[in-house]
Each structure stands twice: as structure tokens, then as C-alpha cells.
Short mmCIF file of C-alpha atoms and ligand atoms in Angstrom, two decimals:
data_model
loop_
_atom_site.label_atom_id
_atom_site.label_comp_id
_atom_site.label_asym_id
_atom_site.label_seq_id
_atom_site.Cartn_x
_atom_site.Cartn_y
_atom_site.Cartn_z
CA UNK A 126 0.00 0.00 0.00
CA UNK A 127 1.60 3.65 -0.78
CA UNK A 128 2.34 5.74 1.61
CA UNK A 129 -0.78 8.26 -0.11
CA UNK A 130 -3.03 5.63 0.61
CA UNK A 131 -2.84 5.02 4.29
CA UNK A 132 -3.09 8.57 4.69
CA UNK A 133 -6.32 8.35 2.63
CA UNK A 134 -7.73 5.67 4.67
CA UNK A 135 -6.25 7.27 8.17
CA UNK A 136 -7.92 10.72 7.17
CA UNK A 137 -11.24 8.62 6.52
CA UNK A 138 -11.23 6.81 9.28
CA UNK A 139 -10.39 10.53 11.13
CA UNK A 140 -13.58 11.61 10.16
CA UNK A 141 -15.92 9.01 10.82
CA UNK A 142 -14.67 9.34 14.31
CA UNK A 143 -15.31 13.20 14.49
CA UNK A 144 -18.36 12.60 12.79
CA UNK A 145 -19.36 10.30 15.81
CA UNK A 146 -18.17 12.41 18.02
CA UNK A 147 -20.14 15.43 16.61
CA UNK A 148 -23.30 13.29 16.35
CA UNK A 149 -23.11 11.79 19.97
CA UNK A 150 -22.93 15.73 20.73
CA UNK A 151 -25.68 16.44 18.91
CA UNK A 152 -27.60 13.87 20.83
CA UNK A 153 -26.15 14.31 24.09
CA UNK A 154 -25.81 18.56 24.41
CA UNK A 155 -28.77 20.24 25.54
CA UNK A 156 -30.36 22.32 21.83
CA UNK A 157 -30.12 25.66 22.21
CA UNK A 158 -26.47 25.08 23.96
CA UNK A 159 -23.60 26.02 21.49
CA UNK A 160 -20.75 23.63 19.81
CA UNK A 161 -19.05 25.27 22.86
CA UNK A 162 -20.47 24.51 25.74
CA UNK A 163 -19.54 20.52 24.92
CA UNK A 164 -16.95 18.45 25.94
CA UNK A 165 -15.30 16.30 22.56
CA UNK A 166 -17.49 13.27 24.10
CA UNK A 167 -20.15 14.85 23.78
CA UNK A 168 -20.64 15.81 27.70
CA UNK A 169 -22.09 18.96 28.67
CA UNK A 170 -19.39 21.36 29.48
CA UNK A 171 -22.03 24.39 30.62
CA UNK A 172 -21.34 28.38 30.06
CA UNK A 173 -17.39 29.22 30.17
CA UNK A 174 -16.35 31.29 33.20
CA UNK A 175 -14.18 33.84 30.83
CA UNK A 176 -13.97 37.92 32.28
CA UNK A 177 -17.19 38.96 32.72
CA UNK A 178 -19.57 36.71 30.92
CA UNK A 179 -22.50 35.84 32.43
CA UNK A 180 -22.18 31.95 33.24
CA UNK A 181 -24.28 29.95 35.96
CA UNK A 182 -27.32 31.53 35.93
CA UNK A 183 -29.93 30.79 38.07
CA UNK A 184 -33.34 32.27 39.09
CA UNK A 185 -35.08 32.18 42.59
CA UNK A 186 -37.92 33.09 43.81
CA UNK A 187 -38.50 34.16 47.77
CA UNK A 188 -41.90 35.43 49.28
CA UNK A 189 -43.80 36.78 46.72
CA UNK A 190 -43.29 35.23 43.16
CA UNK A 191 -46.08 36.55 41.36
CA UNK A 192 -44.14 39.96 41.73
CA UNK A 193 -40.25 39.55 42.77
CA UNK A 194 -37.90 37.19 41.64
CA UNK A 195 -33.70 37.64 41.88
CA UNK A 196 -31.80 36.82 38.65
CA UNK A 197 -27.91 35.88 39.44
CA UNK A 198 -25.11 34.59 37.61
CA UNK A 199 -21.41 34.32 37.85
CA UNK A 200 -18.68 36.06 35.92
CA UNK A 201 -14.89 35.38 36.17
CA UNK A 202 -13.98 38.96 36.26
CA UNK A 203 -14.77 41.79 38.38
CA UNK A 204 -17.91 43.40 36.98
CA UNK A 205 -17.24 47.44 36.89
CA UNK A 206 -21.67 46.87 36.39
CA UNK A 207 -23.89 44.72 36.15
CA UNK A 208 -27.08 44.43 34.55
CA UNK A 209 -30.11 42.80 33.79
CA UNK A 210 -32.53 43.63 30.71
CA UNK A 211 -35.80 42.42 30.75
CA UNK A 212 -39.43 43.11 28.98
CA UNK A 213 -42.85 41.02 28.52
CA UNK A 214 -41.71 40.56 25.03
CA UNK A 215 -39.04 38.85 23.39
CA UNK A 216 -36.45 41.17 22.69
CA UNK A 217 -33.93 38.99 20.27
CA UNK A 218 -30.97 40.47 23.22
CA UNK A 219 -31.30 43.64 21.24
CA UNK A 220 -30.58 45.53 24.62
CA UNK A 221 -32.09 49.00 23.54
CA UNK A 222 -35.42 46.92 23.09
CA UNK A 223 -35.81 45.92 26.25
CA UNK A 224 -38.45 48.68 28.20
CA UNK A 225 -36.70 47.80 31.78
CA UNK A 226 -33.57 47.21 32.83
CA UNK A 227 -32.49 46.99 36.70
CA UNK A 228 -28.48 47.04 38.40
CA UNK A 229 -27.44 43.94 40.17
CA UNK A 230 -25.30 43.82 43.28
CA UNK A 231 -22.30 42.37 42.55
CA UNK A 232 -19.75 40.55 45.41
CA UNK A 233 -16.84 37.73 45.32
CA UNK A 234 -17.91 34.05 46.45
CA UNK A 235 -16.77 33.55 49.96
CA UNK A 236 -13.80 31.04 48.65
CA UNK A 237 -9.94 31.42 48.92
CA UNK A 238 -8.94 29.32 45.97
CA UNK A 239 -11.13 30.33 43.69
CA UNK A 240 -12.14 33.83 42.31
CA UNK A 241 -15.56 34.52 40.41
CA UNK A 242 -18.09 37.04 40.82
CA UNK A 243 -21.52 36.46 41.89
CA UNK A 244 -24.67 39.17 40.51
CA UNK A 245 -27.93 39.35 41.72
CA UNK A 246 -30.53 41.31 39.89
CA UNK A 247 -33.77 41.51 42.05
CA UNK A 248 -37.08 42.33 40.28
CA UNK A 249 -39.60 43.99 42.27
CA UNK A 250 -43.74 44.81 40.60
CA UNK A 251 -43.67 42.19 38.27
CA UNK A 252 -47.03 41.27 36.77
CA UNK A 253 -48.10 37.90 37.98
CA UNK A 254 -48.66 35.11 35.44
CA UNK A 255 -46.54 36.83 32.92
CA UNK A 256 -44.07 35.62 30.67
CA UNK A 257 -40.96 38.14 31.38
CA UNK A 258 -37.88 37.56 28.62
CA UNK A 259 -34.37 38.82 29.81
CA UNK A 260 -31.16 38.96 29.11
CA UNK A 261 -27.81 39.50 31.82
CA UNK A 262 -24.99 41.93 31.23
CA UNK A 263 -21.71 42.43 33.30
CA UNK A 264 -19.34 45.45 31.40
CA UNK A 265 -21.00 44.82 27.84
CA UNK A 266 -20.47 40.64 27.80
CA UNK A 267 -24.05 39.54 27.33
CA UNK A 268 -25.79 36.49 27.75
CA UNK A 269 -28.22 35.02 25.70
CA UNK A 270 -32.20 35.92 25.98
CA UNK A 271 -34.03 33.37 28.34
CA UNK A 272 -37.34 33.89 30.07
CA UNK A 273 -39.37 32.57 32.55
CA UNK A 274 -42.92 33.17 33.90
CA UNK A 275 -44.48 34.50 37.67
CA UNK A 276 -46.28 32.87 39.70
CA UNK A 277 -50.57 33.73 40.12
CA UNK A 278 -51.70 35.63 42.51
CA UNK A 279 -55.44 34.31 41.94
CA UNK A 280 -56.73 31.14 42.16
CA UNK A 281 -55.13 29.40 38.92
CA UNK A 282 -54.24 25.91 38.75
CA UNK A 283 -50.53 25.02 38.53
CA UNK A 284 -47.68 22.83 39.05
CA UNK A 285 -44.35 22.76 41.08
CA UNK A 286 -41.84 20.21 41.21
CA UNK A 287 -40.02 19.67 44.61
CA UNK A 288 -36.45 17.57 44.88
CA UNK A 289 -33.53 17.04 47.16
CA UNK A 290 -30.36 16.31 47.72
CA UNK A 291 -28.61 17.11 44.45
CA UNK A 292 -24.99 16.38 45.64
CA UNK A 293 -22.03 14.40 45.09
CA UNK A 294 -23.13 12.26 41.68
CA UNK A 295 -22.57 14.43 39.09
CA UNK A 296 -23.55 11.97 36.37
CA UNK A 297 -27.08 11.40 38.21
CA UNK A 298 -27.26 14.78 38.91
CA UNK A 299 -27.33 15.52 35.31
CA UNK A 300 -29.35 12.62 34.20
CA UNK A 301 -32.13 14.58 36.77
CA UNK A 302 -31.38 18.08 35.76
CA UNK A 303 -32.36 16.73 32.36
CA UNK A 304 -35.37 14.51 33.58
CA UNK A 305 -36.57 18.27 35.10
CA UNK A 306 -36.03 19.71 31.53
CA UNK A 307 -38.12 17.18 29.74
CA UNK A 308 -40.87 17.80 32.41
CA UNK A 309 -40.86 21.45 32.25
CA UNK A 310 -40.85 20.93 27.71
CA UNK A 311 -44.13 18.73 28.11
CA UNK A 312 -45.27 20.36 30.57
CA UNK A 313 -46.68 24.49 30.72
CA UNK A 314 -47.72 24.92 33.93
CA UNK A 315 -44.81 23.99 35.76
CA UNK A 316 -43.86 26.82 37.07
CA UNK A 317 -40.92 25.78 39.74
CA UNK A 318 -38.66 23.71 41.94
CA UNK A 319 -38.63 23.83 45.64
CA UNK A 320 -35.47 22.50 46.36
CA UNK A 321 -35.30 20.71 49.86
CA UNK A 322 -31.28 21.42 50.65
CA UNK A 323 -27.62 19.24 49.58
CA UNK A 324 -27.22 20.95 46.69
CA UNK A 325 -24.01 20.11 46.80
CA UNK A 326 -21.45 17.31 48.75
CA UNK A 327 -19.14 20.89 50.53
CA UNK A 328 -21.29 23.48 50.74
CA UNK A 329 -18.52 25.81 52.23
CA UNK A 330 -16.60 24.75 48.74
CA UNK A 331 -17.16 27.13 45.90
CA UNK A 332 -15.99 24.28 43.17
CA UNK A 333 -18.73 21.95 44.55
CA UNK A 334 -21.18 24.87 43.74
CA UNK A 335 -19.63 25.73 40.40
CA UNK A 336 -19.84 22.23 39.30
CA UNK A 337 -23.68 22.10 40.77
CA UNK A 338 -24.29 25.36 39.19
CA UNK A 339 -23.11 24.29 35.46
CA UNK A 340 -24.96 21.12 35.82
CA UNK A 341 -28.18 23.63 36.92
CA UNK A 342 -27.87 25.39 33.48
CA UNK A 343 -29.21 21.32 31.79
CA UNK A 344 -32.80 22.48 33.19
CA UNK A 345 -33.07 25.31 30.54
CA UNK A 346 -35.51 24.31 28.26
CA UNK A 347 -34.66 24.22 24.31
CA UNK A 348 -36.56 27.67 23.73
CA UNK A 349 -34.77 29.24 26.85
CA UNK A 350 -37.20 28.85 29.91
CA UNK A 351 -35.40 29.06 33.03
CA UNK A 352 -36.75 27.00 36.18
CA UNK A 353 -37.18 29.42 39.34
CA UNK A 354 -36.08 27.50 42.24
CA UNK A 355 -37.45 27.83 46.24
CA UNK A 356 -34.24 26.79 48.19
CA UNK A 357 -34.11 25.48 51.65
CA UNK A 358 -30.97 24.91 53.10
CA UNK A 359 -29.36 21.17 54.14
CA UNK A 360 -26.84 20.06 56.25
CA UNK A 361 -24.41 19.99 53.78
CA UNK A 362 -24.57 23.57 53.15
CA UNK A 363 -24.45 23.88 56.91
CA UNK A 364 -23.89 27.90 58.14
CA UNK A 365 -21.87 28.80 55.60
CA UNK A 366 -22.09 31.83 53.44
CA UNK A 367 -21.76 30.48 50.06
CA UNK A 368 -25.59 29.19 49.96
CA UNK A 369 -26.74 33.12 50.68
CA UNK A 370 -24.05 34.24 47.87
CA UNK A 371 -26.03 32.16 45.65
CA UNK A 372 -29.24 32.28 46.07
CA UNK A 373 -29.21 36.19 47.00
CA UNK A 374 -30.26 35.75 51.08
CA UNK A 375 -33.25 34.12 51.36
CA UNK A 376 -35.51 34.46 53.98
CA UNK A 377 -33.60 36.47 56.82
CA UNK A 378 -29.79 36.19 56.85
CA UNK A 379 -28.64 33.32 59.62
CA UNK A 380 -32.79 32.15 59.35
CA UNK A 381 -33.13 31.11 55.46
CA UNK A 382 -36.81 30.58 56.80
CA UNK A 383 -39.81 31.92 54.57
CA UNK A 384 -42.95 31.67 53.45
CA UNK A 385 -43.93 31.70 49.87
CA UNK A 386 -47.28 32.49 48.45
CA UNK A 387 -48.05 31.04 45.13
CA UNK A 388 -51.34 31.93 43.63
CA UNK A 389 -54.34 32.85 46.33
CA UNK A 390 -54.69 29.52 47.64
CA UNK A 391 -51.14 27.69 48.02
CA UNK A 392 -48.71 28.35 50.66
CA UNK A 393 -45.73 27.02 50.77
CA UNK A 394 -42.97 26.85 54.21
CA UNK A 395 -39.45 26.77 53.72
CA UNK A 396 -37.82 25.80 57.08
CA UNK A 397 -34.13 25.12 57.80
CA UNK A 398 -33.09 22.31 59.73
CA UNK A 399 -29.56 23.57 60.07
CA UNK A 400 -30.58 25.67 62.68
CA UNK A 401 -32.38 26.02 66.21
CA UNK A 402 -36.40 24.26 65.30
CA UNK A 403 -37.98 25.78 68.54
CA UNK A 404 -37.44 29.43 69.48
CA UNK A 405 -37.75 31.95 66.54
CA UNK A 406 -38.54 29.48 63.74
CA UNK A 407 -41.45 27.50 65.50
CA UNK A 408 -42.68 31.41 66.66
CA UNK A 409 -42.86 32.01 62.54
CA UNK A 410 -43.96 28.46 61.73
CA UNK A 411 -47.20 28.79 63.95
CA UNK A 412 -47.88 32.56 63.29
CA UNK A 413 -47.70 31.73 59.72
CA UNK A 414 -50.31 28.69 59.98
CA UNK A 415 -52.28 30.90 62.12
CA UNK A 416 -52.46 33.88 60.33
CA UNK A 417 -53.27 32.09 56.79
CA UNK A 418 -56.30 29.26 57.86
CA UNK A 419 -58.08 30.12 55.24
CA UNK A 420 -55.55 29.20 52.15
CA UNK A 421 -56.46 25.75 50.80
CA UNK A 422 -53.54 24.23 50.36
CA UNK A 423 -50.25 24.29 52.46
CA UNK A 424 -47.51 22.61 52.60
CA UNK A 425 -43.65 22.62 54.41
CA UNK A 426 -40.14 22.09 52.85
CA UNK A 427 -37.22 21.32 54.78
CA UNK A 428 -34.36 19.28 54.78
CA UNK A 429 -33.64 16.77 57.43
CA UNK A 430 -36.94 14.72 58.09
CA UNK A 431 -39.47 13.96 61.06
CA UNK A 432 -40.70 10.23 59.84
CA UNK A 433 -37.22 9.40 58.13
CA UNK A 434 -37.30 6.51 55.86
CA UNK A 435 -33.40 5.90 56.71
CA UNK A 436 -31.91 7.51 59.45
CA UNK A 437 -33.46 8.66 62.55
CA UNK A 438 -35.76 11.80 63.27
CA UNK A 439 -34.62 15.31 63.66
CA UNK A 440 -36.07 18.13 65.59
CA UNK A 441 -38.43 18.82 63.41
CA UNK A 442 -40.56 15.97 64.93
CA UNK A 443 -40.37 17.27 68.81
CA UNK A 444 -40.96 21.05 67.48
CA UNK A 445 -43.05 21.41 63.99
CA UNK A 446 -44.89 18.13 63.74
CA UNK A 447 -47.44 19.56 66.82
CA UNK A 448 -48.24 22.98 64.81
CA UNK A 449 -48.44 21.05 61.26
CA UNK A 450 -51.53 18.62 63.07
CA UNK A 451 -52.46 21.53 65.18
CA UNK A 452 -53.17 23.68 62.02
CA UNK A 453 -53.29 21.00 59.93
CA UNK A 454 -50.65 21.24 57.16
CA UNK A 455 -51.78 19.28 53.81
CA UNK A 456 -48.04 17.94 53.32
CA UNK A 457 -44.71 18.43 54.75
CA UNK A 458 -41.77 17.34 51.86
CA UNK A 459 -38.84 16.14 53.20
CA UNK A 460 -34.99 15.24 52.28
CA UNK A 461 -31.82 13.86 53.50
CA UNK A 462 -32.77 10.13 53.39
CA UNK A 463 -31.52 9.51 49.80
CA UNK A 464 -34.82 7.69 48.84
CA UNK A 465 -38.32 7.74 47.63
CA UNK A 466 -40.69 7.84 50.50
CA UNK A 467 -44.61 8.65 51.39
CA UNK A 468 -45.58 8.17 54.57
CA UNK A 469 -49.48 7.23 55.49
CA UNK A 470 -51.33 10.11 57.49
CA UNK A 471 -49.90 10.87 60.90
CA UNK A 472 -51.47 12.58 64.07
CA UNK A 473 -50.42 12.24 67.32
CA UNK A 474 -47.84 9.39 66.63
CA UNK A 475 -50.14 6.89 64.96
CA UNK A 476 -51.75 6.28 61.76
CA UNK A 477 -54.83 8.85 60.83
CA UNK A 478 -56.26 9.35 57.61
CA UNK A 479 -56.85 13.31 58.87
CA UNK A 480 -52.90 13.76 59.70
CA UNK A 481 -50.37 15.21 57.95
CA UNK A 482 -48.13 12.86 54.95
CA UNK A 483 -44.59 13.09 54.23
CA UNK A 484 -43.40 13.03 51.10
CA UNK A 485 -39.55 13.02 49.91
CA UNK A 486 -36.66 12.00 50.56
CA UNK A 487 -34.02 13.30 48.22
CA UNK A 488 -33.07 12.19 44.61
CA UNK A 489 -32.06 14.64 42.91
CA UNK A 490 -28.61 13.13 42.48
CA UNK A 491 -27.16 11.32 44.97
CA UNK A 492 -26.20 7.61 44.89
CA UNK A 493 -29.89 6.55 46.67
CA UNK A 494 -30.20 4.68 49.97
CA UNK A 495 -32.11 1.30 51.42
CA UNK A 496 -35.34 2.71 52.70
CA UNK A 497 -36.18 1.04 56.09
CA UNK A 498 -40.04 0.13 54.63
CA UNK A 499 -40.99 -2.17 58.11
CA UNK A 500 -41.40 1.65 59.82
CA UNK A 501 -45.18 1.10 60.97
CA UNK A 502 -45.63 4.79 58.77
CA UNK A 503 -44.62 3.35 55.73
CA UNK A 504 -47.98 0.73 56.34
CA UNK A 505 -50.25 2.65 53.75
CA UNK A 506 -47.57 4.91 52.22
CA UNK A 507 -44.38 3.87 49.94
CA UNK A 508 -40.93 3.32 49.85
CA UNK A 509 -38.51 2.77 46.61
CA UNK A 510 -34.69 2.96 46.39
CA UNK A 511 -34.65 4.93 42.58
CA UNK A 512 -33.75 8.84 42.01
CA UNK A 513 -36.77 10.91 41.92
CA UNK A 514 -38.56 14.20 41.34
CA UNK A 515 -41.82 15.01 42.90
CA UNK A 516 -44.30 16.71 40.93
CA UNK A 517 -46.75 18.70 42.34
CA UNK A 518 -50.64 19.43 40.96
CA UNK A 519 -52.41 22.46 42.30
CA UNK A 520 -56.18 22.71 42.07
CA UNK A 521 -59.61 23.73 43.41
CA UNK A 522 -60.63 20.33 44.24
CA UNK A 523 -56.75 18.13 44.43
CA UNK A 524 -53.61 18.95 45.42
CA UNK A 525 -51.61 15.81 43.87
CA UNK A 526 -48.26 15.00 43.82
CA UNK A 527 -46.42 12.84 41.71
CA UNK A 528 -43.04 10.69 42.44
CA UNK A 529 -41.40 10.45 39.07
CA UNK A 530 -38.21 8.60 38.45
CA UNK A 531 -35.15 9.25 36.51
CA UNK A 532 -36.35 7.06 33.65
CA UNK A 533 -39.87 9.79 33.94
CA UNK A 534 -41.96 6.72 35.10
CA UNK A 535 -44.46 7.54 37.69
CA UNK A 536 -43.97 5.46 40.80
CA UNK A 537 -45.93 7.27 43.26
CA UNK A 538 -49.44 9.17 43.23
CA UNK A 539 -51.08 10.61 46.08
CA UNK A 540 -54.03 13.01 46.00
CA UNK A 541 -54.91 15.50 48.70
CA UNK A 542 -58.97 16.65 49.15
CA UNK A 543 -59.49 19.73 50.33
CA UNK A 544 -59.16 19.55 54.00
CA UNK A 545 -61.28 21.70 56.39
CA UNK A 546 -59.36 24.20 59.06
FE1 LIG B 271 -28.67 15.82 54.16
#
């Protein structure tokens, strides 16, 4: 064979492999992602930190999501400014189209190794169930246009997912973050995630949180919808300042306790288990409850759980469980277990079809526990070792929730009446 030859047949064989390699890209990358945001395998590489282009983004909503919302991302520079565009039409990035435009505070990450940028831009008087297309700029490096929609403030039907524990498996963490996409394609009225804590394996570690917060950019849908999420805080993120330097402070600084209203008639209770139950946060647990009886629906998120399906209880059992029968709560959701769990009603210590279910406990991403089913609350409810999402009906009549795996099977239902108080 000549020497001309085998370089024919190498340079073929060259480009059947790139082909493959641009194909399995093709298939793999997220559409609407450029040629540059993969790895050669094909492996989402996410936004490059480079100056002061906006990478990382993220959206999160706080009290009031029909009106506020805080739009962040990171930069690898210094911004001199920062900000964000944004109208109730799409705008193409054309920045001089856009009819409002608002600064964002701009700090560095708590981290001594590492050196990025974080940039809130907080929205105040949006209009609720409005589609609101934006786009971020730090010193003239723009990102692309996204968008996302607020929450109702009437009585509208929608849909929320809730999830937990999103650490340490990176490849099941992206497998999930792409499960979310898919729902949030097929599905309009999804409007959120309320995140129940572990984002990440080091929460006092900004690479853990850059690697979480690439992997967060897979839940952009193909036309650009970005998925708001409700954070509550988990033990891995334990006191440290990082998790308020990303998602903007919420609740009070050193609480990260809240209440969000979504729509007239759903009201949802972020609580952190990371610090003191009693005290302060069981004094804004029951004055919440109290001072909103007549909301339909209401339900709790919070990291470390009351009726664990692995380990064993935390305080939230001796200090919230009382004011969730008291008032009674429709459903608290739950994390930290690594597994798929619904408990049967509870009131009082013992099985009650009028007490309060618990629904969880974290698979968003982490290798997933051994559930210990022969707990006598598990009689009635369910238990499965297989990464999940919940998914999370609002209506007049049902409030239903829905345990989905990574594969998008449904292995869970359970529906909610209306429940006097
Ligand atoms: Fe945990």
C-alpha cells in the first residue's frame, strides 16, 4: 500500500470518528447550547467562566413570586456593572429593546482558591402570570435571551416540582437536571422547583457549587425557559455563606426561613433544619399557619426529616410536627434520606387518615439509599430505592403529587382533598 493511501484511509477513518463524536454531541448537548459549551465526548461542558460573561445563571424566587424574583449569575472577572434587561416581550438580546432594565449587586464568592463574581438582579412589581424575557450583562459581555414566567396571585391551577439532595453524583445529577427539563418541555404549567437542601457534597466549597451550578444550566428548556427555584438549606450547606451568595439571602440572613405564596390559595414553608427548630422558627412556623387558615392548600419544605425513611428523626418531629396537626398542614416534603418515601397520614404518633403525609426524601442526584419500609408509617404509604422528582398538581378540588423517576416513570401518586381548618 503507498504511503498516499494510508493517509487516505487514516484521514477517513479521522472523520468518521469526528463525525461520531459530533453526532453523539448532537444527541447528548442540551439544543439551544452552542458547539461550545460541549466536551469532545459529547458531555455537557455548561457556560465558560471567561472575564465577565455571564455563566451559571440561576433564578429564585422568595416570598412573593407573582411579583419579585432575583436573577444571578457568575462572571470570572470583576464586573465594573452589572445588569439585567428584561421586557414582557421577546427582545432577540437587542438591549435597547428591552423597556426595563435593573443594576445587580455584585460581590466575590466567599472562597480562597477560587475567584468569580456572583450578581444578583432583584425584580420587584412584576405582573403575575406573565411571561418576562431577559437577558444578563456584566461590562457589555451579554448572555443570551431566556425567560421565565411569575407565579398567580389568583386562584389558577398550577404545578411545582419539589427535589432534594442534588450532591455528590454528578452523572445522576445531570441525568435529573435533564429529567426536570423534559418535564418542564411537556409540561406548561410547571412553574418551579422547591429544592429541599444538599445541593451540593461541601457546601462551604465554591468548586462543589460551580460544578452544581453548570450542571443547573441542563434544566433550561430548548426555547430558553429558566426554572425558578425555592431553596431550603441542608446540612451539607451547613452555616456557611456560600448558599446566601447564591441564592441572593433568602428568607432572613442566619434564618433562610420563609414563606412563599403562590397563587391565592397555596402556601408554601421553607424551614431550615440547620438551625435552632424551637425558638424563633417555631414562633414564625405557627404565626404563619395561624395567620393564613383560610388558604387551601399548604404545605412545608425542609431538609432533614421527622418520619425518616433511613436515618433517625430530627427536631423537626419534637418542634413542627405539633403545629403542622395543630393547624393541619396538607403535606410536609422532606430530604436527607436519599430515597423515595410517602408516609401514610400521621397525628399524634399513629396512623390517621386526617394527619399530615410526608413526602420526599431526596433524589435529585445522589447515589440513593435502602429505605427502612418495616417503619409502621410506611404501612399505607411507599418506599422505593430509585432517584426521583416530585411533581406537584395544584387545584380547586386536588392537590396531587407525583413521584417520578429518573427514567420519567411515575412510581408514586397521592391526592390531597381539600381539607377543612
Ligand atoms: Fe442531608
Amino acid at each position: 500500500m503507498s504511503k498516499l493511501n494510508s493517509q487516505r484511509i487514516a484521514l477517513v477513518a479521522m472523520s468518521v470518528v469526528v463525525g461520531f463524536a459530533v453526532l453523539i454531541g448532537a444527541l447528548v448537548a442540551p439544543e439551544g447550547l452552542s458547539a461550545g459549551d460541549r466536551n469532545p465526548d459529547g458531555s455537557y461542558a455548561g457556560t465558560k467562566l471567561k472575564g465577565t460573561t455571564p455563566a451559571q445563571w440561576r433564578l429564585s424566587w422568595h416570598e412573593d413570586p407573582a411579583h419579585e424574583a432575583t436573577i444571578s449569575w457568575t462572571t470570572a472577572a470583576n464586573p465594573e456593572s452589572s445588569t439585567l434587561f428584561y421586557d414582557t416581550q421577546p427582545r432577540g438580546g437587542e438591549l435597547a429593546k428591552y423597556a426595563q432594565h435593573v443594576s445587580a449587586t455584585s460581590g466575590r464568592y466567599s472562597d480562597d482558591e477560587w475567584k468569580l463574581w456572583y450578581n444578583h438582579a432583584e425584580l420587584a412589581e412584576l405582573k403575575p402570570s406573565t411571561t418576562y424575557w431577559f437577558v444578563m450583562v456584566s461590562d457589555g459581555a451579554s448572555s443570551r435571551e431566556f425567560h421565565f414566567v411569575t407565579a398567580p396571585d389568583g386562584d389558577t391551577d398550577f404545578k411545582l416540582l419539589y427535589g432534594g439532595d442534588s450532591r455528590s453524583d454528578r452523572d445522576s445529577r445531570r441525568i435529573m437536571n435533564r429529567r426536570m427539563r423534559t418535564l418542564l418541555e411537556e409540561d406548561a404549567e410547571i412553574l418551579a422547583l422547591a429544592h429541599g437542601g444538599d445541593y451540593v457534597g461541601e457546601g462551604d466549597e465554591l468548586e462543589d457549587w460551580v460544578e452544581w451550578m453548570t450542571d443547573h444550566e441542563l434544566t433550561v428548556t430548548k426555547d430558553g425557559r429558566m426554572l425558578p427555584v425555592i431553596p431550603a438549606r441542608g446540612n451539607h450547606e451547613a452555616s456557611g455563606p456560600i448558599y446566601d451568595e447564591i441564592w441572593n439571602t433568602p428568607g432572613k440572613k442566619d434564618g433562610n426561613f420563609y414563606a412563599s405564596k403562590i397563587g391565592s390559595e397555596f402556601l408554601l414553608i421553607t424551614l431550615n433544619t440547620n438551625i435552632s427548630a424551637g425558638g424563633n422558627q417555631a414562633d414564625f412556623l405557627e404565626t404563619t399557619l395561624k395567620d393564613n387558615t383560610k388558604i387551601r392548600w399548604q404545605v412545608a419544605n425542609y431538609h432533614r426529616p421527622a418520619y425518616p425513611a433511613v436515618k433517625s428523626p430530627g427536631s423537626a418531629l419534637e418542634h413542627w410536627v405539633p403545629l403542622f396537626e395543630k393547624y393541619n398542614l396538607d403535606i410536609a416534603f422532606e430530604s436527607d434520606g436519599h430515597t423515595l418515601k410517602r408516609t401514610c397520614g400521621i397525628r399524634d404518633g399513629k396512623p390517621d387518615k386526617t394527619g399530615v403525609v410526608y413526602i420526599g426524601e431526596g433524589g435529585l442526584g445522589v447515589k440513593q439509599r435502602t429505605p427502612k419500609d418495616d417503619r409502621w408509617y410506611f404501612k399505607g404509604g411507599v418506599t422505593a430505592s430509585t432517584l426521583h422528582v416530585q411533581k406537584i398538581a395544584v387545584t380547586k378540588e386536588t392537590l396531587t403529587v407525583e413521584s417520578i423517576t429518573d427514567e420519567g416513570e411515575v412510581y408514586d401518586t397521592y391526592t390531597a382533598k381539600v381539607r377543612k381548618r
